[in-house]
Structure formats: C-alpha cells, structure tokens
CSV table of C-alpha atoms in Angstrom, one decimal:
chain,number,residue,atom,x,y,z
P,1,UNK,CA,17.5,59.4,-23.3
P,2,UNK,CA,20.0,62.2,-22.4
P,3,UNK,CA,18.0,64.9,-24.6
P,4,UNK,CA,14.2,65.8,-24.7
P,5,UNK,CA,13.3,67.6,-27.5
P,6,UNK,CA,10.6,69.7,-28.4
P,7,UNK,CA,9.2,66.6,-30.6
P,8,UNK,CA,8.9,64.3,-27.6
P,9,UNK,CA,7.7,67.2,-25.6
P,10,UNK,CA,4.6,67.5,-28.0
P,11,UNK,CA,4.4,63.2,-28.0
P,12,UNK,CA,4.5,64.2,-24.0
P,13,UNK,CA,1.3,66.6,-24.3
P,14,UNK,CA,-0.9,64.5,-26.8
P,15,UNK,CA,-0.5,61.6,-24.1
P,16,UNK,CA,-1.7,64.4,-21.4
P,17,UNK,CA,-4.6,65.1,-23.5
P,18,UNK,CA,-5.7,61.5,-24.6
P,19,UNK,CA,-5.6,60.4,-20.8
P,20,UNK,CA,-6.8,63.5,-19.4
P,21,UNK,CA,-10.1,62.8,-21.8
P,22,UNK,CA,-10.7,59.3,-21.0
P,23,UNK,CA,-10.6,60.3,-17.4
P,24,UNK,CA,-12.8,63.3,-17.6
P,25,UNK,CA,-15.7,61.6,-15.9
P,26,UNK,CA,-13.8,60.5,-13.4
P,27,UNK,CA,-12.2,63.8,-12.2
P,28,UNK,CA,-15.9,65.8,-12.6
P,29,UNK,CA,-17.6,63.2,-10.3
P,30,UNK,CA,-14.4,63.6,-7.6
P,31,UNK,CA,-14.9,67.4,-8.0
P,32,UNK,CA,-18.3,67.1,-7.6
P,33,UNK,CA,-18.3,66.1,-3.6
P,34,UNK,CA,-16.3,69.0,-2.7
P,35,UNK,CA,-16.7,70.8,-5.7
P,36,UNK,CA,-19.1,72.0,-8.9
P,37,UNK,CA,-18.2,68.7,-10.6
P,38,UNK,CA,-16.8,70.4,-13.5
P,39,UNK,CA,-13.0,70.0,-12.9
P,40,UNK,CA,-13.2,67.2,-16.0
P,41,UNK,CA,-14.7,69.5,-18.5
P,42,UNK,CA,-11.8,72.3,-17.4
P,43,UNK,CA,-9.3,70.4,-17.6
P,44,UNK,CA,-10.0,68.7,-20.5
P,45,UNK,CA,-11.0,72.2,-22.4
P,46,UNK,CA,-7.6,73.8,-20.6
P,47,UNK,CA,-5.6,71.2,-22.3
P,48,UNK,CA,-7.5,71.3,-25.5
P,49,UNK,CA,-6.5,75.0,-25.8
P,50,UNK,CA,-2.9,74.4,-26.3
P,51,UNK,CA,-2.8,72.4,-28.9
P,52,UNK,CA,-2.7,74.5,-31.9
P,53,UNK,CA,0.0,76.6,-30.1
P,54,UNK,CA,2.2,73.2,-29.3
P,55,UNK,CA,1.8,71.7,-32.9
P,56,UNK,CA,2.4,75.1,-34.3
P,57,UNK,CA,6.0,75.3,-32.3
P,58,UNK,CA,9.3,75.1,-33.4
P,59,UNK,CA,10.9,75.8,-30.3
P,60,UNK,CA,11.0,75.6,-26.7
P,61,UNK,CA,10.4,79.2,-25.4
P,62,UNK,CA,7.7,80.8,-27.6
P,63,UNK,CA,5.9,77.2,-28.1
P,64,UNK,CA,5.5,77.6,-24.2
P,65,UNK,CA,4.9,81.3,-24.3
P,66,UNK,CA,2.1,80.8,-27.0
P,67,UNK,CA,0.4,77.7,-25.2
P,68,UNK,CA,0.3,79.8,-21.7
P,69,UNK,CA,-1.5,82.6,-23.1
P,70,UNK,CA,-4.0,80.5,-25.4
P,71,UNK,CA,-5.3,78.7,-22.4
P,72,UNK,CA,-5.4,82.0,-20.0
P,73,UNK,CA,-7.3,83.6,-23.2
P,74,UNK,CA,-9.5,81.3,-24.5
P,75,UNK,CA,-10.9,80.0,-20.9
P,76,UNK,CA,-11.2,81.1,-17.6
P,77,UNK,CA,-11.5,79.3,-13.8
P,78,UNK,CA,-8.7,78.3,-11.6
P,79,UNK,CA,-7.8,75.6,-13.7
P,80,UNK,CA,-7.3,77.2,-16.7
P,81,UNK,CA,-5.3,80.5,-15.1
P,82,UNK,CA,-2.9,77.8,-13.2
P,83,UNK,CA,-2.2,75.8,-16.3
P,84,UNK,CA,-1.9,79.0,-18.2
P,85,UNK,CA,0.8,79.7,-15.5
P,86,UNK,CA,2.7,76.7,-15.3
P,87,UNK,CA,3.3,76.9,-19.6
P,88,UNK,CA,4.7,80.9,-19.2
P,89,UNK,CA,6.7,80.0,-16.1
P,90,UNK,CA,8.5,77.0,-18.4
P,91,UNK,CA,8.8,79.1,-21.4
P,92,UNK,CA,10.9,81.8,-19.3
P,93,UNK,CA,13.4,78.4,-18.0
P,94,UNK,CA,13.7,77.0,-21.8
P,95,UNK,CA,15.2,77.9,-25.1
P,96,UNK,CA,16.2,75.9,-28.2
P,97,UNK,CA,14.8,72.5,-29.5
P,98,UNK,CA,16.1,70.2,-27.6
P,99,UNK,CA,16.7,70.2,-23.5
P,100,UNK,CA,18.9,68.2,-21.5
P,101,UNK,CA,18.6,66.4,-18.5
P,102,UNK,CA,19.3,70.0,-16.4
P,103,UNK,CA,17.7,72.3,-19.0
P,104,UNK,CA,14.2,70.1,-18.6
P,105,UNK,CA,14.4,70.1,-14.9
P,106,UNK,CA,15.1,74.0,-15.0
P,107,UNK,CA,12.1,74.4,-17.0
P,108,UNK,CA,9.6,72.5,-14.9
P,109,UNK,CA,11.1,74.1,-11.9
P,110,UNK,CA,10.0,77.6,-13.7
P,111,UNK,CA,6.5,76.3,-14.4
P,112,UNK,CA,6.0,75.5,-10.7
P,113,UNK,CA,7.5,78.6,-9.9
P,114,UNK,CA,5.3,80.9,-11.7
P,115,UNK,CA,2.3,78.9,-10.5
P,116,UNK,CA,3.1,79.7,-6.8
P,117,UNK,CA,2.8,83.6,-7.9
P,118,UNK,CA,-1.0,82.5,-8.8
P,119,UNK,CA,-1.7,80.1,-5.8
P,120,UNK,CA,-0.7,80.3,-1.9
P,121,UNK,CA,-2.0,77.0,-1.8
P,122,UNK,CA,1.0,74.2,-0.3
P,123,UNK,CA,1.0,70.7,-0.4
P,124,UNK,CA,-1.7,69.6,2.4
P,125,UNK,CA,-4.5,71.9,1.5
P,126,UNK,CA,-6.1,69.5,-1.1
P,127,UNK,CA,-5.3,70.9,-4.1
P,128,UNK,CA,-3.7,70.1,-7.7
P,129,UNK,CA,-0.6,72.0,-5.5
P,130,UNK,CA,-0.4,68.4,-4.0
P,131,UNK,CA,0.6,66.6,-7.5
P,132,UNK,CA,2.4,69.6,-8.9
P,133,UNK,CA,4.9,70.2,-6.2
P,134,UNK,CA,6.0,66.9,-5.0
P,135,UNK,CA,6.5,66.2,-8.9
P,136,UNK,CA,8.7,68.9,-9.8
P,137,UNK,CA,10.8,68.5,-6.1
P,138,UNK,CA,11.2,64.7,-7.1
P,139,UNK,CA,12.7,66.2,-10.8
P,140,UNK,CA,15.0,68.4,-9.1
P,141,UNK,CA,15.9,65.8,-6.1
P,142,UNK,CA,17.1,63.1,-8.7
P,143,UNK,CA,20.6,62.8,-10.1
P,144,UNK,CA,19.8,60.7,-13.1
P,145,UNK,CA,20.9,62.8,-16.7
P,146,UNK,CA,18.4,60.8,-17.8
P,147,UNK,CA,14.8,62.0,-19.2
P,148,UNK,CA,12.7,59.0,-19.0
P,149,UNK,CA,14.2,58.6,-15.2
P,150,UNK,CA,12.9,62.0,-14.5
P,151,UNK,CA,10.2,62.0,-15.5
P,152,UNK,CA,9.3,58.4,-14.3
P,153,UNK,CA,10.5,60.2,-10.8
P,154,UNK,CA,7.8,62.9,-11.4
P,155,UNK,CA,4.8,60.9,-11.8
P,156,UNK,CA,5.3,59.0,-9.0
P,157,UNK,CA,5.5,61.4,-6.5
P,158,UNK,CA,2.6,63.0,-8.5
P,159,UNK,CA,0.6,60.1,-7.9
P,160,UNK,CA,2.1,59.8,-4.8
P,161,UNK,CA,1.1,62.9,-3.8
P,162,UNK,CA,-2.6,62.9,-4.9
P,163,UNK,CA,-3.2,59.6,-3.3
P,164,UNK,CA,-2.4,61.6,-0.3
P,165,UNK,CA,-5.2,64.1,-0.5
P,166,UNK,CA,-8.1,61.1,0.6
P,167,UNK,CA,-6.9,61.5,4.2
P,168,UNK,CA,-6.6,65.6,3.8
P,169,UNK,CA,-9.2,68.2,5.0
P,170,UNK,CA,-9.7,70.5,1.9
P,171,UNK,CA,-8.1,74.4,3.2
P,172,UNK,CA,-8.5,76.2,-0.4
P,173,UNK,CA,-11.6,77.0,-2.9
P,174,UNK,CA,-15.6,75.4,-2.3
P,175,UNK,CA,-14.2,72.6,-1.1
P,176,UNK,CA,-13.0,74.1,2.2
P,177,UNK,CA,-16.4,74.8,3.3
P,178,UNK,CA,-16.9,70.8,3.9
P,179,UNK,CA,-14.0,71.2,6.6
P,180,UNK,CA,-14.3,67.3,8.0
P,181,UNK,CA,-16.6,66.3,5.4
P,182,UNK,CA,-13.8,66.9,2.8
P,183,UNK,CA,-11.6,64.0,4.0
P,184,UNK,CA,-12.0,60.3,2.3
P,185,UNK,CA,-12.4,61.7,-0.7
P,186,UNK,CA,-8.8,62.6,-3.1
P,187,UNK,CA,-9.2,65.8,-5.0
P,188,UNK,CA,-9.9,66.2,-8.5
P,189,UNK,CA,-6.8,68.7,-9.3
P,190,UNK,CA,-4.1,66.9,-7.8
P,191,UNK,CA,-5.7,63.8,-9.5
P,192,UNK,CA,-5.8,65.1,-13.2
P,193,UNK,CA,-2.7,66.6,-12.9
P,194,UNK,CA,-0.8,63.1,-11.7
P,195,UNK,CA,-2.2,61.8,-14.7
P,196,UNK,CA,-0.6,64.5,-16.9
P,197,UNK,CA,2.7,63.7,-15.6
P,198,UNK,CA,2.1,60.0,-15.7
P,199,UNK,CA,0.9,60.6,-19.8
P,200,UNK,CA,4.5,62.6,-19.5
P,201,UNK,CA,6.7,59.6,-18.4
P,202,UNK,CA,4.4,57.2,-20.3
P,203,UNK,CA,5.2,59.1,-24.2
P,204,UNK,CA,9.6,59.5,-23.5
C-alpha cells in the first residue's frame, strides 16, 4: 500500500478503539499497582472522544485538529492532555486525503513532537513515552514506501518498548513514589498505547 488515506486512517482508529475496550480491564488493574487503576477508563473515554470529530472528517489536517481538541475538552488527566497532544501535533505535519509513505511518517513524527512539549518524560521512566517513542523512531528509521510496513515497524517497537517497562523503576507521576517496588510490573500507558499502534498495523 503506497498511499494511506484518510479512510484507512479512520479503519486505523476504530481498531484503536475496539482493542483499547476489550483491554480496558487489563490496563486499570496494571495502573492500579503503581497507579489509581483508572488508566482503562481514560484511555478508553480519551479515545471515545474522538470519534465524532474522525467520522465527521474529510481531511487530514482539521480531522486531526478537531479530534485533538475534543479530547483535551471533553476530559481531563494526563492521558487525555497527551492524546489530545499527539492528534494537534499530526494535524500540523498532514494535509489532503490521502498521505504517502513520507507524508504519514512526517505526521506521526509531529504527533510525537508536540507530545514532548507536554511531557519531559524519555524512554526509561515507565511511561506511555516508552511505546510512543520507540514507535515513531522505528517509522522514521525504516526505508520501506510502504504503509502496512510501517506501521507493522511501529507496533513492534511499540510492544517492544512496553514489554521493557517490567524491568524499569517508574521516574514520572504516582508511580515513582514505589521507587523499587515499581519494577516487575509493565506500565499501563506504554501498554495501551502499543495496542493502539498494533490496532494501527492490524486495520491497513
């Protein structure tokens, strides 16, 4: 597939969605050794916010725009303001209806970019950072023009990535007051957000 357009892009999202909610359980009771165990609920609720934005789109830029500030409105938490984040930062690297191979990597790049402005948190502090960034650099690593290769490349250094969190010590939110305690367990964040980009790979 040398084009992803914004058709597949919404496929890409309702896949997000579907396996973010059969998962929700999962991700609340990992937030809740470190955490407040709600990290299911937000991220399914985050997610659930942009879906009248994304169906409503017809193109890249203001579909994104839209979808950032419906989540950052509608909810609140780290989850929600990150996410929130990640949409405007793609919306300011895309334009148009379709995106190829460089156009779609540009835009994630922007997404991560404009998360980074929210967060100082960097990959070994236990965080959703841990997913997110070793995602994108796989993207942007990768010479393949195609999309599905891409984004296969994505979410598994995504998974990658949150697998590695078990052996970390938590540096960033609640969770950093466990110091030792924190490790042996992966965290929640980077685990939901490997699933999103696996759901990604999983609809192209």
């Amino acid at each position: 597939m040398d084009v992803l357009s914004i058709d597949i892009f919404k496929a890409m999202m309702r896949n997000a969605l579907m396996h973010v909610k059969l998962r929700e359980d999962e991700f609340s009771k990992l937030d809740a050794v470190i955490g407040d165990g709600d990290h299911g609920t937000a991220i399914v609720t985050a997610l659930s916010c942009v879906m009248d934005p994304l169906e409503k789109g017809t193109e890249f830029k203001s579909m994104l725009n839209d979808m950032g500030f419906a989540v950052m409105l509608q909810t609140s938490g780290s989850t929600s303001t990150l996410l929130g984040a990640f949409f405007l930062g793609m919306s300011d690297y895309s334009a148009g209806t379709s995106l190829d191979a460089g156009a779609m990597k540009a835009m994630f790049a922007g997404g991560l970019e404009n998360v980074r402005k929210q967060t100082k948190a960097q990959k070994g502090d236990k965080t959703m950072m841990d997913a997110l960034i070793p995602a994108v650099e796989a993207m942007q690593a990768s010479t393949s023009q195609d999309i599905k290769e891409l984004l296969v490349a994505a979410a598994e250094a995504a998974l990658q990535g949150a697998q590695s969190t078990v052996q970390m010590k938590a540096n960033f939110g609640r969770a950093r007051n466990y110091g030792e305690q924190s490790i042996g367990y992966a965290d929640s964040g980077a685990t939901s957000w490997s699933s999103m980009f696996a759901s990604f790979a999983e609809a192209v």
